[in-house]
Amino acid sequence: MSFNIKEELSNILSSEKVKENEPLSHYTFTKTGGNADYLVLPTTYEEVQNLVKYTNEQNIPFTILGNGSNLIVRDGGIRGVVLVLTQMDSITLEDKKIIAQSGATIIDTSRYALAHHLTGLEFACGIPGTVGGAVYMNAGAYGGEVKDVLVSALVLTPDGVLKTLRNEELELEYRSSIIPKENLLVLEATFELREGEVDQIQAKMDELTYLRESKQPLEYPSCGSVFKRPPGLFAGKLIQDSGLQGKTIGGVQVSTKHAGFMVNVNNGTATDYLNLIEFVQNTVHEKFGVMLETEVKVIGEYLESETK
């Protein structure tokens, strides 16, 4: 990359929206991760389109970060350009449909629904991701999931073309969608909700918030739920029954509050997270014959010392 990428990125955006050699630990919920060569914070769809086209033309690696909630970035960081859409966070209402840009949090979107007396998004009141991330993985909690209320999503194809995909075209299944399979970028989502009683909506959100706060280790940095639910089982219970609560590698620990979570208790690294994940997977597999599959997404490069 001998040409001046920062200067060219600054022409597409503006210099204050481009950061060079930026620590990704500032952008992840685990507070871990190496540096991005270049991190960009666009505010318009046109800027995103131009960024995608530019990186394609110059053959520069391009990564979408979201808000870093259900994510581990390896300690070697990410090469090329890292896109963070958290500046694109508008939420608007058309009839009973909420249109939210991908950088808006799904929590804020559920609160917006409450403010407009709309029911259907209560389940999302404690999911700490963006709308884009929620569509990407068909996020869900407490019996609800995105596919129940999503009408469509505006996406950007790898060659920079805007496209609207309907719910059924998104192939929304348990923690999966067509988005990663076709390397699409979610720019906004439209949710169709129903009129409801504001007191009932608030009561449901209060109940779910209480359940989340009482059961999840929110006092520490974490990547959220680490593993997918095995068919007919619960990952947290398998980990707990394996005697792994409190197990610590480096600065990362299997939460003593909820075994499905791993928390950064003492300046842990992404490598600590990955080593603990592998240890838990192997232990559970030995004891119960179940190989836990990660729900958390892992991206980025290994440190040079780890590849030798």
C-alpha positions as semicolon CSV with decimal commas, in nm:
position;residue;x (nm);y (nm);z (nm)
1;M;0,000;0,000;0,000
2;S;0,250;0,258;-0,114
3;F;0,000;0,519;-0,237
4;N;-0,147;0,756;0,022
5;I;-0,458;0,572;0,134
6;K;-0,539;0,815;0,414
7;E;-0,538;1,109;0,174
8;E;-0,762;0,928;-0,073
9;L;-1,001;0,815;0,202
10;S;-1,013;1,175;0,324
11;N;-1,119;1,282;-0,025
12;I;-1,409;1,036;-0,015
13;L;-1,513;1,133;0,338
14;S;-1,334;1,410;0,525
15;S;-1,016;1,393;0,730
16;E;-1,196;1,388;1,067
17;K;-1,383;1,072;0,961
18;V;-1,060;0,882;0,886
19;K;-0,830;0,742;1,155
20;E;-0,495;0,575;1,088
21;N;-0,350;0,290;1,299
22;E;-0,652;0,310;1,527
23;P;-0,678;0,076;1,833
24;L;-0,986;-0,142;1,785
25;S;-0,999;-0,204;2,159
26;H;-1,172;0,136;2,169
27;Y;-1,456;-0,005;1,955
28;T;-1,520;-0,354;2,095
29;F;-1,730;-0,453;2,395
30;T;-1,448;-0,682;2,514
31;K;-1,205;-0,386;2,521
32;T;-0,958;-0,601;2,328
33;G;-0,821;-0,616;1,973
34;G;-0,526;-0,485;1,775
35;N;-0,512;-0,180;1,550
36;A;-0,690;-0,106;1,223
37;D;-0,470;0,024;0,942
38;Y;-0,747;0,273;0,861
39;L;-1,080;0,320;1,035
40;V;-1,356;0,521;0,867
41;L;-1,678;0,667;1,007
42;P;-1,909;0,756;0,716
43;T;-2,235;0,945;0,767
44;T;-2,412;0,895;0,431
45;Y;-2,500;0,602;0,205
46;E;-2,315;0,773;-0,080
47;E;-1,996;0,779;0,126
48;V;-2,032;0,408;0,200
49;Q;-2,089;0,333;-0,170
50;N;-1,783;0,533;-0,268
51;L;-1,573;0,361;-0,002
52;V;-1,675;0,016;-0,125
53;K;-1,603;0,111;-0,486
54;Y;-1,265;0,263;-0,395
55;T;-1,146;-0,036;-0,192
56;N;-1,258;-0,270;-0,472
57;E;-1,073;-0,069;-0,737
58;Q;-0,754;-0,053;-0,530
59;N;-0,786;-0,412;-0,403
60;I;-0,771;-0,296;-0,041
61;P;-0,910;-0,531;0,227
62;F;-1,239;-0,399;0,366
63;T;-1,403;-0,499;0,696
64;I;-1,733;-0,395;0,857
65;L;-1,711;-0,365;1,234
66;G;-2,061;-0,269;1,354
67;N;-2,049;-0,154;1,716
68;G;-1,825;-0,440;1,828
69;S;-2,075;-0,607;2,062
70;N;-2,077;-0,976;1,963
71;L;-1,724;-0,968;1,827
72;I;-1,364;-1,057;1,903
73;V;-1,090;-0,880;1,705
74;R;-0,762;-1,071;1,721
75;D;-0,462;-0,896;1,875
76;G;-0,289;-0,850;1,539
77;G;-0,564;-0,609;1,434
78;I;-0,717;-0,566;1,089
79;R;-0,541;-0,479;0,766
80;G;-0,684;-0,236;0,513
81;V;-0,997;-0,031;0,582
82;V;-1,236;-0,090;0,873
83;L;-1,585;0,056;0,838
84;V;-1,779;0,167;1,146
85;L;-2,138;0,276;1,078
86;T;-2,229;0,403;1,425
87;Q;-2,255;0,761;1,293
88;M;-2,544;0,647;1,071
89;D;-2,803;0,602;1,343
90;S;-3,127;0,777;1,246
91;I;-3,462;0,617;1,337
92;T;-3,783;0,735;1,171
93;L;-4,149;0,635;1,161
94;E;-4,381;0,579;0,865
95;D;-4,728;0,467;0,973
96;K;-4,654;0,165;1,197
97;K;-4,319;0,096;1,030
98;I;-3,992;0,196;1,192
99;I;-3,702;0,264;0,955
100;A;-3,369;0,245;1,134
101;Q;-3,024;0,299;0,989
102;S;-2,780;0,017;1,050
103;G;-2,567;0,215;1,298
104;A;-2,860;0,273;1,534
105;T;-2,864;0,036;1,830
106;I;-3,143;-0,219;1,842
107;I;-3,201;-0,109;2,204
108;D;-3,265;0,251;2,094
109;T;-3,494;0,120;1,820
110;S;-3,700;-0,072;2,077
111;R;-3,722;0,243;2,293
112;Y;-3,834;0,442;1,989
113;A;-4,110;0,185;1,935
114;L;-4,217;0,228;2,298
115;A;-4,227;0,607;2,260
116;H;-4,465;0,564;1,965
117;H;-4,684;0,304;2,140
118;L;-4,574;0,023;1,909
119;T;-4,533;-0,337;2,023
120;G;-4,321;-0,617;1,878
121;L;-3,966;-0,506;1,955
122;E;-3,973;-0,553;2,332
123;F;-3,749;-0,861;2,304
124;A;-3,469;-0,636;2,170
125;C;-3,461;-0,398;2,466
126;G;-3,147;-0,563;2,603
127;I;-2,959;-0,672;2,291
128;P;-2,641;-0,461;2,282
129;G;-2,585;-0,453;1,906
130;T;-2,667;-0,233;1,609
131;V;-2,962;-0,273;1,375
132;G;-2,719;-0,387;1,105
133;G;-2,573;-0,650;1,333
134;A;-2,920;-0,760;1,445
135;V;-3,023;-0,822;1,082
136;Y;-2,687;-0,984;1,001
137;M;-2,735;-1,254;1,266
138;N;-3,115;-1,249;1,306
139;A;-3,065;-1,143;1,668
140;G;-3,311;-1,262;1,925
141;A;-3,386;-1,293;2,295
142;Y;-3,664;-1,403;2,528
143;G;-3,872;-1,572;2,259
144;G;-3,851;-1,300;1,992
145;E;-3,620;-1,247;1,698
146;V;-3,563;-0,996;1,421
147;K;-3,731;-1,206;1,152
148;D;-4,063;-1,178;1,342
149;V;-4,087;-0,803;1,275
150;L;-3,851;-0,725;0,987
151;V;-4,015;-0,622;0,659
152;S;-3,703;-0,554;0,453
153;A;-3,343;-0,438;0,460
154;L;-3,155;-0,195;0,237
155;V;-2,819;-0,352;0,158
156;L;-2,508;-0,270;-0,040
157;T;-2,365;-0,544;-0,260
158;P;-1,988;-0,608;-0,274
159;D;-1,973;-0,413;-0,602
160;G;-2,142;-0,107;-0,449
161;V;-2,501;-0,151;-0,572
162;L;-2,794;-0,062;-0,341
163;K;-3,061;-0,330;-0,313
164;T;-3,373;-0,381;-0,101
165;L;-3,426;-0,738;0,017
166;R;-3,759;-0,853;0,162
167;N;-3,778;-1,062;0,479
168;E;-3,813;-1,389;0,290
169;E;-3,514;-1,305;0,067
170;L;-3,289;-1,256;0,369
171;E;-3,298;-1,626;0,467
172;L;-3,334;-1,540;0,836
173;E;-3,276;-1,844;1,055
174;Y;-3,136;-1,904;1,402
175;R;-2,844;-1,658;1,431
176;S;-2,791;-1,652;1,056
177;S;-2,897;-1,477;0,736
178;I;-2,796;-1,432;0,374
179;I;-2,596;-1,117;0,467
180;P;-2,261;-1,287;0,552
181;K;-2,307;-1,555;0,286
182;E;-2,323;-1,297;0,006
183;N;-2,095;-1,043;0,176
184;L;-2,368;-0,779;0,187
185;L;-2,360;-0,461;0,395
186;V;-2,681;-0,362;0,577
187;L;-2,755;0,011;0,555
188;E;-3,106;0,024;0,702
189;A;-3,391;-0,198;0,815
190;T;-3,768;-0,155;0,815
191;F;-3,969;-0,310;1,099
192;E;-4,347;-0,346;1,097
193;L;-4,502;-0,331;1,443
194;R;-4,850;-0,316;1,595
195;E;-5,022;-0,056;1,809
196;G;-5,004;-0,142;2,175
197;E;-5,070;-0,011;2,523
198;V;-4,769;0,187;2,633
199;D;-4,798;0,065;2,994
200;Q;-4,796;-0,298;2,881
201;I;-4,501;-0,240;2,646
202;Q;-4,308;-0,065;2,924
203;A;-4,390;-0,341;3,173
204;K;-4,261;-0,607;2,933
205;M;-3,941;-0,414;2,868
206;D;-3,889;-0,360;3,242
207;E;-3,935;-0,732;3,302
208;L;-3,687;-0,831;3,031
209;T;-3,437;-0,566;3,146
210;Y;-3,459;-0,703;3,502
211;L;-3,403;-1,059;3,378
212;R;-3,101;-0,951;3,175
213;E;-2,943;-0,742;3,452
214;S;-2,999;-1,011;3,716
215;K;-2,859;-1,296;3,506
216;Q;-2,591;-1,141;3,285
217;P;-2,247;-1,006;3,394
218;L;-2,299;-0,653;3,265
219;E;-2,048;-0,508;3,511
220;Y;-1,754;-0,639;3,302
221;P;-1,650;-0,600;2,938
222;S;-1,768;-0,904;2,741
223;C;-1,857;-1,019;2,390
224;G;-2,208;-1,121;2,494
225;S;-2,327;-1,477;2,450
226;V;-2,023;-1,674;2,331
227;F;-2,182;-1,993;2,199
228;K;-2,489;-2,085;1,997
229;R;-2,752;-2,297;2,169
230;P;-2,697;-2,666;2,082
231;P;-3,019;-2,840;1,965
232;G;-3,227;-2,933;2,271
233;L;-2,959;-2,810;2,513
234;F;-2,821;-2,491;2,667
235;A;-2,457;-2,391;2,622
236;G;-2,443;-2,218;2,961
237;K;-2,566;-2,525;3,146
238;L;-2,320;-2,754;2,969
239;I;-2,036;-2,518;3,066
240;Q;-2,164;-2,492;3,423
241;D;-2,203;-2,870;3,454
242;S;-1,845;-2,904;3,330
243;G;-1,731;-2,711;3,637
244;L;-1,594;-2,426;3,428
245;Q;-1,754;-2,121;3,591
246;G;-1,471;-1,902;3,716
247;K;-1,216;-2,070;3,487
248;T;-0,967;-1,798;3,391
249;I;-0,703;-1,777;3,120
250;G;-0,494;-1,460;3,126
251;G;-0,735;-1,180;3,209
252;V;-1,052;-1,347;3,074
253;Q;-1,289;-1,555;3,284
254;V;-1,594;-1,776;3,234
255;S;-1,849;-1,564;3,418
256;T;-1,948;-1,682;3,765
257;K;-2,285;-1,515;3,708
258;H;-2,374;-1,676;3,373
259;A;-2,158;-1,954;3,228
260;G;-2,253;-1,860;2,870
261;F;-2,052;-1,539;2,901
262;M;-1,679;-1,470;2,916
263;V;-1,572;-1,148;3,084
264;N;-1,259;-0,937;3,074
265;V;-1,174;-0,920;3,445
266;N;-0,810;-0,811;3,433
267;N;-0,677;-0,647;3,116
268;G;-0,743;-0,957;2,908
269;T;-0,649;-0,987;2,543
270;A;-0,827;-1,129;2,240
271;T;-0,583;-1,421;2,258
272;D;-0,698;-1,490;2,615
273;Y;-1,057;-1,500;2,487
274;L;-0,972;-1,739;2,205
275;N;-0,769;-1,968;2,431
276;L;-1,053;-1,980;2,686
277;I;-1,311;-2,050;2,413
278;E;-1,102;-2,342;2,286
279;F;-1,051;-2,475;2,639
280;V;-1,427;-2,462;2,711
281;Q;-1,513;-2,628;2,378
282;N;-1,268;-2,912;2,439
283;T;-1,377;-2,966;2,799
284;V;-1,749;-2,972;2,716
285;H;-1,683;-3,205;2,424
286;E;-1,485;-3,446;2,645
287;K;-1,755;-3,451;2,914
288;F;-2,075;-3,447;2,708
289;G;-1,977;-3,522;2,347
290;V;-2,110;-3,182;2,235
291;M;-1,891;-2,943;2,034
292;L;-2,012;-2,593;2,112
293;E;-2,030;-2,364;1,810
294;T;-1,937;-2,002;1,859
295;E;-2,201;-1,734;1,821
296;V;-1,944;-1,457;1,866
297;K;-1,773;-1,354;1,542
298;V;-1,392;-1,364;1,536
299;I;-1,202;-1,149;1,286
300;G;-0,859;-0,995;1,235
301;E;-0,498;-1,107;1,223
302;Y;-0,292;-1,309;1,467
303;L;0,010;-1,143;1,623
304;E;0,331;-1,236;1,442
305;S;0,450;-1,417;1,755
306;E;0,141;-1,641;1,741
307;T;0,204;-1,752;1,384
308;K;0,562;-1,868;1,436
